[in-house]
């Protein structure tokens, strides 16, 4: 149960300004388009982050990542259903590689959330009013700081409001204590063997004659 | 070899999902807040989401725990141009070739069977699993790919995972999972002529929303679903993720069993008899309850087509894009952004709009019956001038079966391109892609901005509607060509 790994992703407290991305249903094809998926490593994907939206303007405003006011933001505030679509883990890898440590939204797609938390990119789900507040505050005073405390599960807004958020209890332990999920699974080898003994394998994929 | 015949042991009516979950829970949560450890029967692997997972294994000096429960294929970035073989790919697209080489190397090193380029059974991962009979009722099936939900059509619990989890399954054949909620989507009524499984699932997503299934596993029930053949059921379950649900499933029945019989990995003789009894026992019990339930009526459904940049934007092909007034105020910025990207006006008709490309393919609609449907429309007709039509079979076996029926000749005679199996223009990782601004009618599953090529615009529809658009040169109601 308590195998710890010093290289496991960690998250405790983050205090940062916020980059606003005021669209709903931002899919992982937008976060990292398919042409960047031919890589065999996790690093370096930041250069492809939101590639097709870079250089564009939206309602007269430059795209948020091209806007120098949000350059140092480590928190992305996004619309609902963030990370929908493809299961590509390249999406959180790209966000992390670019410099984001947390995404705040009203709702995350399931696979994205799981992928993000496994890599130490915190997904913080907040009520719509808080998300809207953070979004408009980011536009009004771009450097305003938001604090995210994983231990207390509290997000503190620039206007001093403390907002509690839920986070998967296991993911929280992994991030706070450096608990390694692979190690956790490997520690249960005896139970896995027991299951296998009771449930014989019905067929063997190697018997299809594939190379 | 074994297919256990088990009762649920509780006497309570249970859903298909609960029966499968219970059977595969190696370790139940040891304390509140911990996930379950879930055993994986079949792990499907492809070139794009596995390299970093194999690398993780190397780093930790771990091996693949059950290579015989693992099956790899090449599909996402493989060339579909019959002229481009392995050697030319190295020149044309060294990054893609490098990724494929790495898959060959990793599979070889770990003893994982691989359907490589040149293998007559290679194809899209969600087409080959069922085709080989590796997809079986009652199993837990995972793949680093969100459309793994396809396999749920057989009464399996099948869902997409991330690359870190691919590593977990390679090393331990298990996953850490929190039990999802269940949702029943019950559909009544028979589908009208010209309306098929794709129209049904587009209608379902339009009704429940692109995040309507988030946190849930959907089971599709009702006479409409029962009346679909296995290929139609796969089309429906395939797009469950487009409603936010990680998995979609359908209880096994006669249709499931007759599809499976005599497939390579399916047991024979007395093993078949045992398996059949077990598989039938998995169906959701009468009176079992779901966390959520939605009822839909399908008899008034029309051929559907999407207008926007997510799959929840389907309207009847003869209908119109919503008016601004019909869109809730907070949604208007998204609505207007989608219209801007697509170059459409609120309230506009889609019918009559010129199309540049028609794509028949993808794990949603690239099986034999899909190609047959499209071929019926193309027979004796021509692809309209100025339109490019690509027909990409889901697997090399589908391709061979279609060629045996002469479908390739129908498509070629009509002026369409007939390709090798692969994901192709569904995600445009290879050369099959839209040019900026081009408008496509596509039988795939995602109309996200640039999904089929940067700047490309996608209308999702059935093979019938797509073929009709190819012939007409514009969006049209396919029933006019029937
Ligand atoms: S056909 Fe498209 S959706 Fe299906 S597995 Fe390939 S890329 Fe994914």
XYZ file of C-alpha atoms and ligand atoms in Angstrom:
701
model
C 0.000 0.000 0.000
C 2.705 2.453 0.891
C 5.167 2.252 -1.904
C 6.397 5.746 -2.560
C 8.316 7.062 -5.465
C 10.410 10.196 -5.376
C 9.851 10.777 -9.097
C 6.044 10.568 -8.861
C 4.222 13.805 -9.705
C 3.479 15.937 -6.637
C 1.117 18.765 -5.887
C 0.611 20.607 -2.641
C -0.107 24.318 -2.959
C -0.091 26.455 -6.075
C -0.399 30.214 -6.158
C -0.539 31.717 -9.609
C -2.294 34.078 -11.952
C -4.946 32.700 -14.260
C -5.318 32.328 -18.019
C -8.963 32.457 -19.141
C -10.236 30.130 -21.911
C -13.917 31.036 -22.146
C -15.149 28.184 -24.349
C -17.134 25.062 -23.487
C -16.417 21.522 -24.718
C -12.742 22.145 -25.414
C -11.742 18.753 -26.814
C -8.337 17.109 -26.624
C -7.926 17.502 -30.408
C -7.781 21.273 -29.755
C -5.498 20.889 -26.741
C -3.014 18.882 -28.802
C -3.812 18.230 -32.487
C -3.178 14.841 -34.082
C -0.088 15.928 -35.994
C 1.791 16.103 -32.660
C 0.938 12.527 -31.691
C 3.723 10.847 -33.637
C 6.072 11.305 -30.723
C 7.314 8.415 -28.608
C 8.177 10.524 -25.544
C 6.156 12.625 -23.098
C 8.295 15.739 -23.271
C 8.200 18.674 -25.624
C 4.476 18.720 -26.382
C 4.036 22.266 -25.044
C 4.941 23.657 -28.447
C 1.824 22.022 -29.907
C -0.546 23.181 -27.163
C -3.684 24.667 -28.776
C -1.727 24.824 -32.002
C -4.632 25.647 -34.309
C -5.908 28.425 -32.060
C -2.539 30.143 -31.781
C -2.268 33.336 -33.770
C -6.034 33.730 -33.975
C -8.205 36.416 -32.459
C -11.506 35.822 -30.707
C -13.890 38.748 -30.434
C -11.005 41.147 -31.106
C -8.872 39.627 -28.313
C -5.765 37.608 -29.145
C -5.916 33.918 -28.248
C -5.135 33.632 -24.561
C -1.784 31.866 -25.044
C -0.627 34.652 -27.386
C -1.579 37.330 -24.895
C 1.481 38.546 -22.946
C -0.779 39.461 -19.998
C -1.286 35.761 -19.274
C 2.228 34.573 -20.026
C 3.132 33.474 -16.525
C -0.229 31.927 -15.616
C 0.005 28.366 -14.303
C -3.750 27.994 -13.881
C -6.092 27.668 -16.841
C -9.764 28.493 -16.260
C -11.911 26.853 -18.907
C -15.560 26.314 -19.833
C -17.572 23.196 -19.107
C -16.757 19.658 -20.271
C -13.073 20.474 -20.660
C -10.971 17.692 -22.202
C -13.750 15.834 -23.995
C -13.074 13.536 -26.930
C -9.925 11.539 -27.519
C -8.255 9.758 -24.593
C -4.803 11.041 -25.602
C -2.694 11.584 -22.498
C -0.699 13.940 -24.704
C -3.272 16.573 -23.648
C -2.188 16.845 -19.999
C 1.439 16.291 -21.067
C 1.159 19.316 -23.375
C -0.513 21.509 -20.740
C 2.156 20.587 -18.168
C 5.007 20.988 -20.617
C 3.712 24.449 -21.474
C 3.699 25.416 -17.800
C 0.181 24.856 -16.509
C -0.181 23.056 -13.168
C -3.961 23.202 -12.738
C -7.145 23.549 -14.793
C -10.313 24.980 -13.266
C -13.691 24.203 -14.828
C -17.296 23.437 -13.974
C -17.013 19.916 -15.388
C -14.251 17.749 -16.812
C -14.468 14.837 -19.221
C -13.763 11.583 -17.340
C -10.718 10.314 -19.209
C -9.047 13.725 -19.293
C -9.469 14.146 -15.555
C -7.995 10.753 -14.840
C -5.055 11.347 -17.196
C -4.428 14.809 -15.769
C -4.379 13.696 -12.147
C -2.023 10.806 -12.943
C 0.464 13.374 -14.213
C 0.097 15.935 -11.461
C -2.056 18.378 -13.431
C -4.757 19.213 -10.902
C -8.345 19.407 -12.154
C -10.393 21.680 -9.925
C -14.149 21.537 -10.372
C -15.972 24.640 -9.148
C -19.536 25.989 -9.397
C -20.428 28.065 -12.459
C -20.523 31.320 -10.495
C -16.953 30.846 -9.274
C -15.705 29.879 -12.739
C -17.357 32.949 -14.269
C -15.938 35.143 -11.516
C -12.416 33.814 -12.080
C -12.788 34.254 -15.816
C -13.922 37.873 -15.694
C -11.420 38.765 -12.974
C -8.635 37.343 -15.126
C -9.656 39.637 -17.994
C -10.069 42.695 -15.698
C -6.894 42.307 -13.651
C -4.689 39.756 -15.384
C -2.082 39.307 -12.655
C -4.594 38.550 -9.891
C -3.534 35.510 -7.894
C -5.514 32.370 -7.204
C -4.345 29.899 -4.587
C -5.086 26.198 -4.811
C -4.435 24.118 -1.713
C -4.783 20.394 -2.369
C -4.289 19.381 1.244
C -7.248 21.497 2.371
C -9.077 21.081 -0.964
C -9.659 24.812 -1.086
C -9.327 27.300 -3.911
C -8.942 30.909 -2.806
C -10.179 33.457 -5.328
C -8.505 36.840 -5.922
C -11.415 38.378 -4.015
C -10.629 36.262 -0.980
C -13.438 33.732 -1.209
C -12.534 30.209 -0.130
C -14.126 27.586 -2.382
C -13.975 23.944 -1.396
C -13.506 21.416 -4.168
C -13.753 17.654 -4.453
C -10.910 15.571 -5.717
C -10.521 11.832 -6.115
C -9.226 10.638 -2.739
C -6.688 8.240 -4.224
C -5.349 10.790 -6.707
C -5.044 13.272 -3.838
C -2.955 10.829 -1.821
C -0.784 10.076 -4.818
C -0.090 13.771 -5.334
C 0.366 14.725 -1.693
C 2.298 11.668 -0.516
C 3.996 10.605 -3.730
C 2.137 7.290 -3.695
C 2.828 5.472 -6.949
C -0.200 3.783 -8.581
C 1.962 1.280 -10.466
C 3.638 0.332 -7.196
C 0.246 0.029 -5.552
C -0.917 -2.368 -8.270
C 2.293 -4.390 -8.147
C 1.913 -4.753 -4.401
C -1.342 -6.614 -5.058
C 0.280 -9.317 -7.164
C -0.882 -12.135 -4.834
C -4.528 -11.112 -5.227
C -4.094 -10.816 -8.990
C -2.632 -14.321 -9.118
C -5.493 -15.616 -7.024
C -8.004 -14.071 -9.419
C -6.220 -15.578 -12.394
C -6.221 -19.013 -10.792
C -9.987 -18.806 -10.260
C -10.708 -17.409 -13.736
C -8.893 -19.387 -16.411
C -7.958 -17.486 -19.535
C -10.487 -18.360 -22.244
C -8.198 -17.855 -25.252
C -4.696 -16.736 -26.095
C -4.231 -13.841 -28.509
C -0.884 -15.324 -29.572
C -2.744 -18.204 -31.165
C -4.024 -16.055 -34.020
C -0.703 -16.497 -35.753
C 0.125 -12.789 -35.699
C 3.804 -11.966 -35.821
C -9.890 -22.630 -20.934
C -12.978 -21.721 -19.037
C -16.204 -19.820 -19.115
C -17.630 -19.936 -15.606
C -21.376 -20.122 -15.196
C -22.001 -18.052 -12.128
C -24.979 -16.542 -10.412
C -24.666 -13.119 -8.907
C -24.894 -14.657 -5.485
C -27.094 -11.930 -4.062
C -30.469 -12.805 -5.514
C -30.929 -9.128 -6.373
C -31.629 -8.221 -9.979
C -28.444 -6.840 -11.490
C -27.428 -4.947 -14.552
C -25.026 -6.333 -17.133
C -22.501 -3.766 -15.923
C -22.760 -4.860 -12.292
C -22.323 -8.533 -13.190
C -19.167 -7.821 -15.165
C -17.766 -5.418 -12.584
C -18.336 -7.859 -9.734
C -16.644 -10.669 -11.632
C -13.556 -8.604 -12.388
C -13.047 -6.821 -9.109
C -9.762 -8.350 -7.940
C -9.697 -6.091 -4.907
C -12.669 -4.058 -3.711
C -11.848 -0.634 -2.202
C -9.840 -1.449 0.925
C -10.889 1.779 2.557
C -13.306 4.516 1.550
C -11.897 6.643 -1.228
C -9.622 3.985 -2.666
C -10.322 2.643 -6.152
C -11.048 -0.983 -7.009
C -8.490 -3.133 -8.749
C -10.168 -4.397 -11.895
C -8.887 -7.298 -13.994
C -8.623 -6.753 -17.738
C -9.450 -9.706 -20.008
C -8.304 -8.142 -23.242
C -5.897 -5.265 -23.784
C -5.839 -3.817 -27.286
C -2.816 -1.751 -28.257
C -2.038 0.618 -31.130
C 0.980 2.643 -32.168
C -0.002 6.116 -30.965
C -0.856 5.692 -27.286
C 1.537 2.894 -26.343
C 5.187 3.996 -26.871
C 5.470 5.898 -23.582
C 3.830 2.980 -21.755
C 6.328 0.448 -23.096
C 9.099 2.915 -22.204
C 7.797 3.048 -18.633
C 8.015 -0.744 -18.467
C 11.622 -0.631 -19.635
C 12.483 2.050 -17.086
C 11.071 -0.012 -14.261
C 12.432 -3.299 -15.635
C 8.945 -4.766 -15.841
C 7.630 -7.193 -18.410
C 4.187 -7.609 -19.967
C 2.261 -9.755 -17.510
C -0.086 -11.451 -19.984
C 1.024 -11.122 -23.618
C -1.676 -13.665 -24.492
C -4.330 -11.230 -23.292
C -2.834 -8.428 -25.340
C -3.300 -7.750 -29.052
C -1.613 -4.945 -30.966
C -2.430 -3.453 -34.324
C -1.333 -0.532 -36.495
C -4.084 1.775 -37.624
C -3.852 5.448 -36.681
C -0.941 6.683 -38.736
C -0.598 3.915 -41.305
C -0.804 4.895 -44.975
C -4.018 3.895 -46.755
C -2.615 4.619 -50.199
C -1.916 1.156 -51.633
C 1.164 2.615 -53.354
C 2.809 3.620 -50.072
C 4.445 0.647 -48.422
C 6.654 0.468 -45.357
C 9.767 1.634 -47.226
C 8.209 4.695 -48.812
C 6.611 5.634 -45.517
C 10.062 5.912 -43.977
C 10.824 8.589 -46.550
C 7.446 10.315 -46.626
C 6.729 10.327 -42.913
C 9.724 9.291 -40.812
C 7.963 10.193 -37.551
C 5.036 7.877 -38.277
C 7.389 5.150 -39.479
C 9.468 5.566 -36.319
C 6.404 5.092 -34.163
C 5.438 1.954 -36.094
C 8.990 0.610 -35.809
C 8.856 1.173 -32.090
C 5.621 -0.818 -31.825
C 7.187 -3.707 -33.741
C 10.198 -3.608 -31.455
C 8.162 -3.384 -28.217
C 5.809 -6.189 -29.239
C 8.696 -8.382 -30.281
C 10.549 -7.770 -27.046
C 7.515 -8.537 -24.884
C 6.003 -11.336 -26.960
C 2.842 -9.360 -27.729
C 1.082 -10.480 -30.935
C 0.966 -7.696 -33.506
C -1.120 -7.268 -36.644
C 1.545 -5.356 -38.546
C 1.445 -3.646 -41.927
C 1.049 -6.383 -44.506
C -0.937 -8.696 -42.211
C -4.223 -9.724 -43.832
C -6.049 -9.246 -40.507
C -4.682 -5.799 -39.683
C -7.171 -2.976 -39.273
C -8.680 -0.398 -36.954
C -8.373 -1.733 -33.436
C -12.148 -1.579 -32.855
C -12.868 -3.419 -36.069
C -10.355 -6.247 -35.694
C -11.201 -7.162 -32.065
C -14.802 -8.142 -32.861
C -13.897 -9.578 -36.255
C -11.434 -12.054 -34.705
C -13.876 -12.954 -31.942
C -11.470 -11.542 -29.339
C -14.261 -9.237 -28.195
C -16.479 -11.455 -26.091
C -19.466 -10.884 -23.808
C -18.711 -10.458 -20.133
C -15.129 -9.347 -20.637
C -13.381 -6.221 -19.511
C -11.681 -4.756 -22.557
C -9.466 -1.674 -22.565
C -7.339 0.204 -25.065
C -5.570 3.535 -25.096
C -8.360 4.861 -27.245
C -11.671 6.421 -26.305
C -13.697 4.508 -28.902
C -13.007 1.258 -27.066
C -16.649 1.711 -26.061
C -17.400 0.018 -29.430
C -16.765 -3.430 -27.942
C -19.593 -2.906 -25.441
C -21.957 -3.885 -28.264
C -21.126 -7.497 -27.336
C -22.067 -7.102 -23.701
C -18.491 -6.389 -22.643
C -17.370 -3.606 -20.327
C -15.036 -1.760 -22.659
C -13.518 1.671 -22.205
C -10.649 3.902 -23.213
C -7.684 4.561 -20.936
C -4.704 6.892 -20.932
C -1.124 5.905 -21.678
C -0.112 5.716 -17.999
C -2.914 3.200 -17.541
C -1.798 1.315 -20.652
C 1.450 0.828 -18.721
C -0.472 -0.390 -15.659
C -2.345 -2.977 -17.715
C 0.758 -4.124 -19.568
C 2.563 -4.692 -16.277
C -0.242 -6.016 -14.076
C -3.211 -6.847 -16.366
C -5.152 -4.645 -13.939
C -6.422 -1.114 -13.590
C -7.256 1.129 -10.674
C -10.853 2.131 -11.229
C -13.586 3.864 -9.335
C -16.963 2.286 -9.979
C -18.886 4.472 -12.428
C -22.606 5.137 -12.271
C -25.012 3.397 -14.630
C -27.415 4.956 -17.105
C -30.070 3.242 -19.187
C -30.883 4.698 -22.584
C -34.101 2.972 -23.567
C -35.179 3.373 -27.185
C -38.590 2.405 -28.518
C -40.073 2.319 -31.996
C -38.774 1.042 -35.302
C -36.436 3.035 -37.476
C -37.882 4.380 -40.720
C -36.412 3.468 -44.112
C -33.161 5.286 -44.724
C -32.588 5.748 -40.983
C -29.918 3.589 -39.394
C -27.736 3.050 -36.343
C -25.644 6.164 -37.033
C -28.733 8.360 -37.176
C -29.922 6.742 -33.966
C -26.754 7.481 -32.007
C -26.503 11.016 -33.416
C -30.109 11.489 -32.278
C -29.329 10.077 -28.827
C -26.331 12.396 -28.367
C -28.358 15.395 -29.544
C -30.996 14.452 -26.961
C -28.786 13.799 -23.917
C -25.935 16.177 -24.776
C -22.192 15.759 -25.361
C -21.664 15.486 -21.615
C -24.967 13.740 -20.886
C -23.212 10.480 -20.041
C -20.240 11.850 -18.085
C -19.423 9.650 -15.087
C -21.746 6.904 -16.351
C -21.683 3.647 -18.249
C -24.608 3.571 -20.666
C -26.614 0.450 -21.395
C -28.743 0.778 -24.523
C -32.005 -1.138 -24.216
C -35.358 -1.373 -25.951
C -36.752 -2.830 -29.145
C -34.975 -0.362 -31.422
C -31.588 -1.417 -30.094
C -32.508 -5.115 -30.135
C -33.499 -4.831 -33.795
C -30.000 -3.693 -34.815
C -27.475 -6.175 -36.163
C -24.029 -6.356 -34.506
C -22.494 -3.826 -36.865
C -25.256 -1.351 -36.077
C -24.850 -2.006 -32.351
C -21.130 -1.312 -32.660
C -21.895 1.998 -34.368
C -24.125 2.970 -31.443
C -21.747 1.879 -28.663
C -18.792 3.410 -30.526
C -20.135 6.926 -30.073
C -21.002 6.569 -26.364
C -17.859 8.559 -25.614
C -19.295 11.363 -27.766
C -21.995 11.646 -25.100
C -19.280 11.736 -22.422
C -19.823 8.111 -21.309
C -16.660 6.056 -21.126
C -18.525 2.890 -21.966
C -21.711 1.899 -23.742
C -23.064 -1.614 -23.701
C -25.847 -3.847 -24.977
C -26.887 -7.094 -23.279
C -25.928 -10.177 -25.309
C -28.699 -12.022 -27.155
C -29.185 -14.306 -30.199
C -27.837 -11.621 -32.519
C -24.619 -11.416 -30.486
C -24.183 -15.163 -30.324
C -24.731 -15.819 -33.998
C -22.211 -13.100 -34.891
C -19.591 -14.684 -32.626
C -20.038 -18.293 -33.641
C -17.056 -19.702 -35.566
C -14.848 -16.635 -35.178
C -11.167 -17.482 -34.578
C -10.967 -16.839 -30.814
C -14.447 -18.096 -29.993
C -14.627 -21.559 -28.421
C -16.190 -24.513 -30.170
C -17.917 -27.731 -29.147
C -18.742 -28.152 -25.470
C -16.768 -24.988 -24.629
C -19.133 -23.052 -26.872
C -22.152 -24.524 -25.077
C -20.755 -23.427 -21.722
C -19.764 -20.018 -23.028
C -23.166 -19.488 -24.588
C -24.967 -20.288 -21.338
C -22.690 -17.955 -19.439
C -23.031 -15.127 -21.936
C -26.807 -15.339 -21.932
C -26.828 -15.171 -18.138
C -25.089 -11.794 -18.272
C -28.023 -9.861 -19.701
C -29.457 -7.240 -17.377
C -32.056 -8.843 -15.104
C -35.672 -7.705 -15.207
C -36.166 -5.156 -12.479
C -32.501 -4.181 -12.185
C -32.124 -0.483 -11.542
C -29.867 2.139 -13.049
C -28.653 5.370 -11.498
C -30.258 7.253 -14.379
C -32.736 6.384 -17.081
C -33.622 8.125 -20.344
C -36.384 7.054 -22.720
C -36.412 7.951 -26.379
C -38.795 7.324 -29.251
C -37.078 6.435 -32.517
C -39.899 6.007 -35.004
C -39.961 9.694 -35.934
C -36.171 9.857 -36.326
C -34.873 11.117 -39.679
C -31.453 10.828 -41.301
C -29.255 13.044 -39.117
C -26.326 15.324 -39.835
C -24.248 17.578 -37.589
C -23.706 21.249 -38.319
C -21.377 22.254 -35.465
C -17.988 21.453 -33.941
C -19.038 18.746 -31.508
C -21.045 15.565 -32.087
C -24.024 16.829 -30.086
C -25.089 19.162 -32.910
C -27.027 16.754 -35.127
C -30.243 17.894 -36.811
C -32.425 16.090 -39.364
C -30.771 16.359 -42.774
C -33.882 18.135 -44.043
C -33.860 20.465 -41.029
C -32.147 23.698 -40.132
C -29.382 24.942 -37.880
C -31.008 26.377 -34.719
C -31.862 30.074 -34.542
C -29.974 32.225 -32.062
C -33.209 32.681 -30.062
C -33.415 28.894 -29.591
C -30.034 28.803 -27.894
C -29.799 29.479 -24.150
C -28.019 32.790 -23.471
C -24.923 31.352 -21.749
C -24.462 28.986 -24.710
C -24.539 31.729 -27.342
C -20.804 32.506 -27.440
C -20.092 28.796 -28.126
C -22.886 28.667 -30.695
C -21.570 31.720 -32.527
C -17.997 30.473 -32.371
C -19.077 27.168 -33.951
C -21.009 28.954 -36.709
C -17.993 31.162 -37.432
C -15.704 28.169 -37.728
C -18.138 26.300 -39.965
C -18.985 29.361 -42.038
C -22.699 28.828 -41.439
C -25.572 31.135 -40.460
C -28.036 30.521 -37.647
C -31.310 29.088 -38.956
C -29.736 28.019 -42.242
C -30.639 24.797 -44.091
C -27.808 22.323 -44.623
C -29.490 20.709 -47.577
C -28.032 21.961 -50.826
C -24.712 22.995 -49.323
C -21.794 22.087 -51.629
C -19.362 19.532 -50.237
C -15.709 19.030 -51.187
C -14.968 15.641 -49.687
C -16.934 12.564 -48.651
C -15.256 10.141 -46.260
C -16.693 6.666 -45.689
C -14.654 4.966 -43.011
C -13.556 4.985 -39.302
C -14.330 2.623 -36.437
C -17.892 3.987 -36.458
C -18.843 3.084 -40.035
C -16.258 1.072 -41.970
C -17.614 -2.443 -41.669
C -18.999 -4.522 -44.497
C -22.636 -3.471 -44.054
C -21.585 0.203 -44.042
C -19.735 -0.249 -47.313
C -22.653 -2.197 -48.785
C -25.034 0.617 -47.893
C -22.783 3.221 -49.487
C -22.237 1.017 -52.559
C -25.975 0.649 -53.119
C -26.191 4.411 -53.536
C -23.125 4.572 -55.781
C -24.131 1.690 -58.045
C -24.621 3.046 -61.553
C -23.990 6.623 -60.378
C -20.968 8.925 -60.358
C -19.292 10.984 -57.682
C -20.293 14.567 -58.520
C -17.662 16.697 -60.290
C -15.406 18.525 -57.847
C -16.079 16.064 -55.022
C -13.413 13.715 -53.687
C -14.748 10.514 -52.154
C -12.580 8.230 -50.029
C -13.767 4.783 -49.039
C -11.536 3.266 -46.364
C -12.427 -0.198 -45.072
C -12.037 -0.766 -41.338
C -9.798 -3.776 -41.732
C -8.010 -5.732 -44.410
C -10.590 -8.487 -43.847
C -13.437 -6.054 -44.489
C -11.569 -4.931 -47.593
C -11.230 -8.507 -48.856
C -14.897 -9.284 -48.133
C -16.003 -6.116 -49.926
C -13.824 -6.952 -52.904
C -15.295 -10.449 -53.020
C -18.694 -8.794 -53.441
C -17.352 -6.421 -56.078
C -17.932 -3.308 -53.954
C -14.487 -1.939 -54.808
C -15.497 -1.963 -58.488
C -18.699 -0.082 -57.695
C -16.772 2.626 -55.845
C -13.984 2.847 -58.410
C -16.443 2.969 -61.319
C -18.230 5.821 -59.563
C -14.950 7.726 -59.284
C -14.289 7.153 -55.572
C -10.926 6.162 -54.062
C -10.685 2.639 -52.624
C -8.063 2.439 -49.892
C -6.175 0.151 -47.530
C -7.593 -0.215 -44.013
C -6.855 2.352 -41.319
C -8.133 5.346 -39.371
C -7.295 7.591 -42.296
C -9.237 10.831 -42.533
C -11.025 10.198 -39.247
C -8.125 11.893 -37.489
C -5.851 12.864 -40.360
C -2.579 11.629 -38.898
C -1.499 10.376 -42.291
C -1.847 12.096 -45.673
C -5.607 11.606 -45.831
C -6.700 15.021 -44.691
C -8.897 17.959 -45.561
C -7.343 21.154 -46.812
C -8.142 24.312 -44.847
C -11.719 25.406 -45.507
C -12.834 22.182 -47.185
C -16.224 20.841 -46.162
C -16.613 17.091 -45.701
C -19.512 14.777 -45.069
C -17.939 12.052 -43.000
C -19.122 8.776 -41.481
C -16.616 9.142 -38.630
C -17.397 10.213 -35.095
C -15.820 13.599 -34.431
C -16.467 16.950 -36.047
C -14.104 18.876 -33.778
C -12.338 21.856 -35.348
C -9.577 20.577 -37.595
C -10.145 16.939 -36.672
C -9.958 15.846 -40.316
C -7.148 18.241 -41.132
C -6.263 21.737 -39.903
C -8.973 24.185 -40.978
C -11.190 21.407 -42.360
C -14.901 21.336 -41.596
C -16.828 18.138 -40.897
C -20.474 17.153 -41.096
C -21.059 13.773 -39.437
C -23.625 11.494 -41.025
C -24.468 7.886 -41.904
C -22.872 5.981 -44.800
C -26.147 6.401 -46.685
C -26.254 10.174 -46.248
C -22.535 10.461 -47.014
C -22.841 8.481 -50.263
C -25.871 10.528 -51.282
C -23.855 13.723 -50.758
C -21.047 12.334 -52.926
C -23.447 11.681 -55.790
C -25.353 14.945 -55.441
C -22.285 17.091 -54.755
C -24.149 18.697 -51.885
C -25.902 17.732 -48.680
C -29.093 15.935 -49.564
C -31.753 13.733 -48.018
C -30.599 10.225 -48.988
C -34.187 9.000 -49.177
C -34.526 10.950 -52.416
C -31.984 8.592 -54.003
C -33.447 5.371 -52.675
S -11.082 5.417 -36.714
Fe -10.941 7.407 -35.754
S -12.034 7.277 -33.848
Fe -11.684 5.199 -34.579
S -9.825 4.524 -33.559
Fe -9.222 5.402 -35.514
S -8.816 7.555 -35.087
Fe -9.933 6.759 -33.352
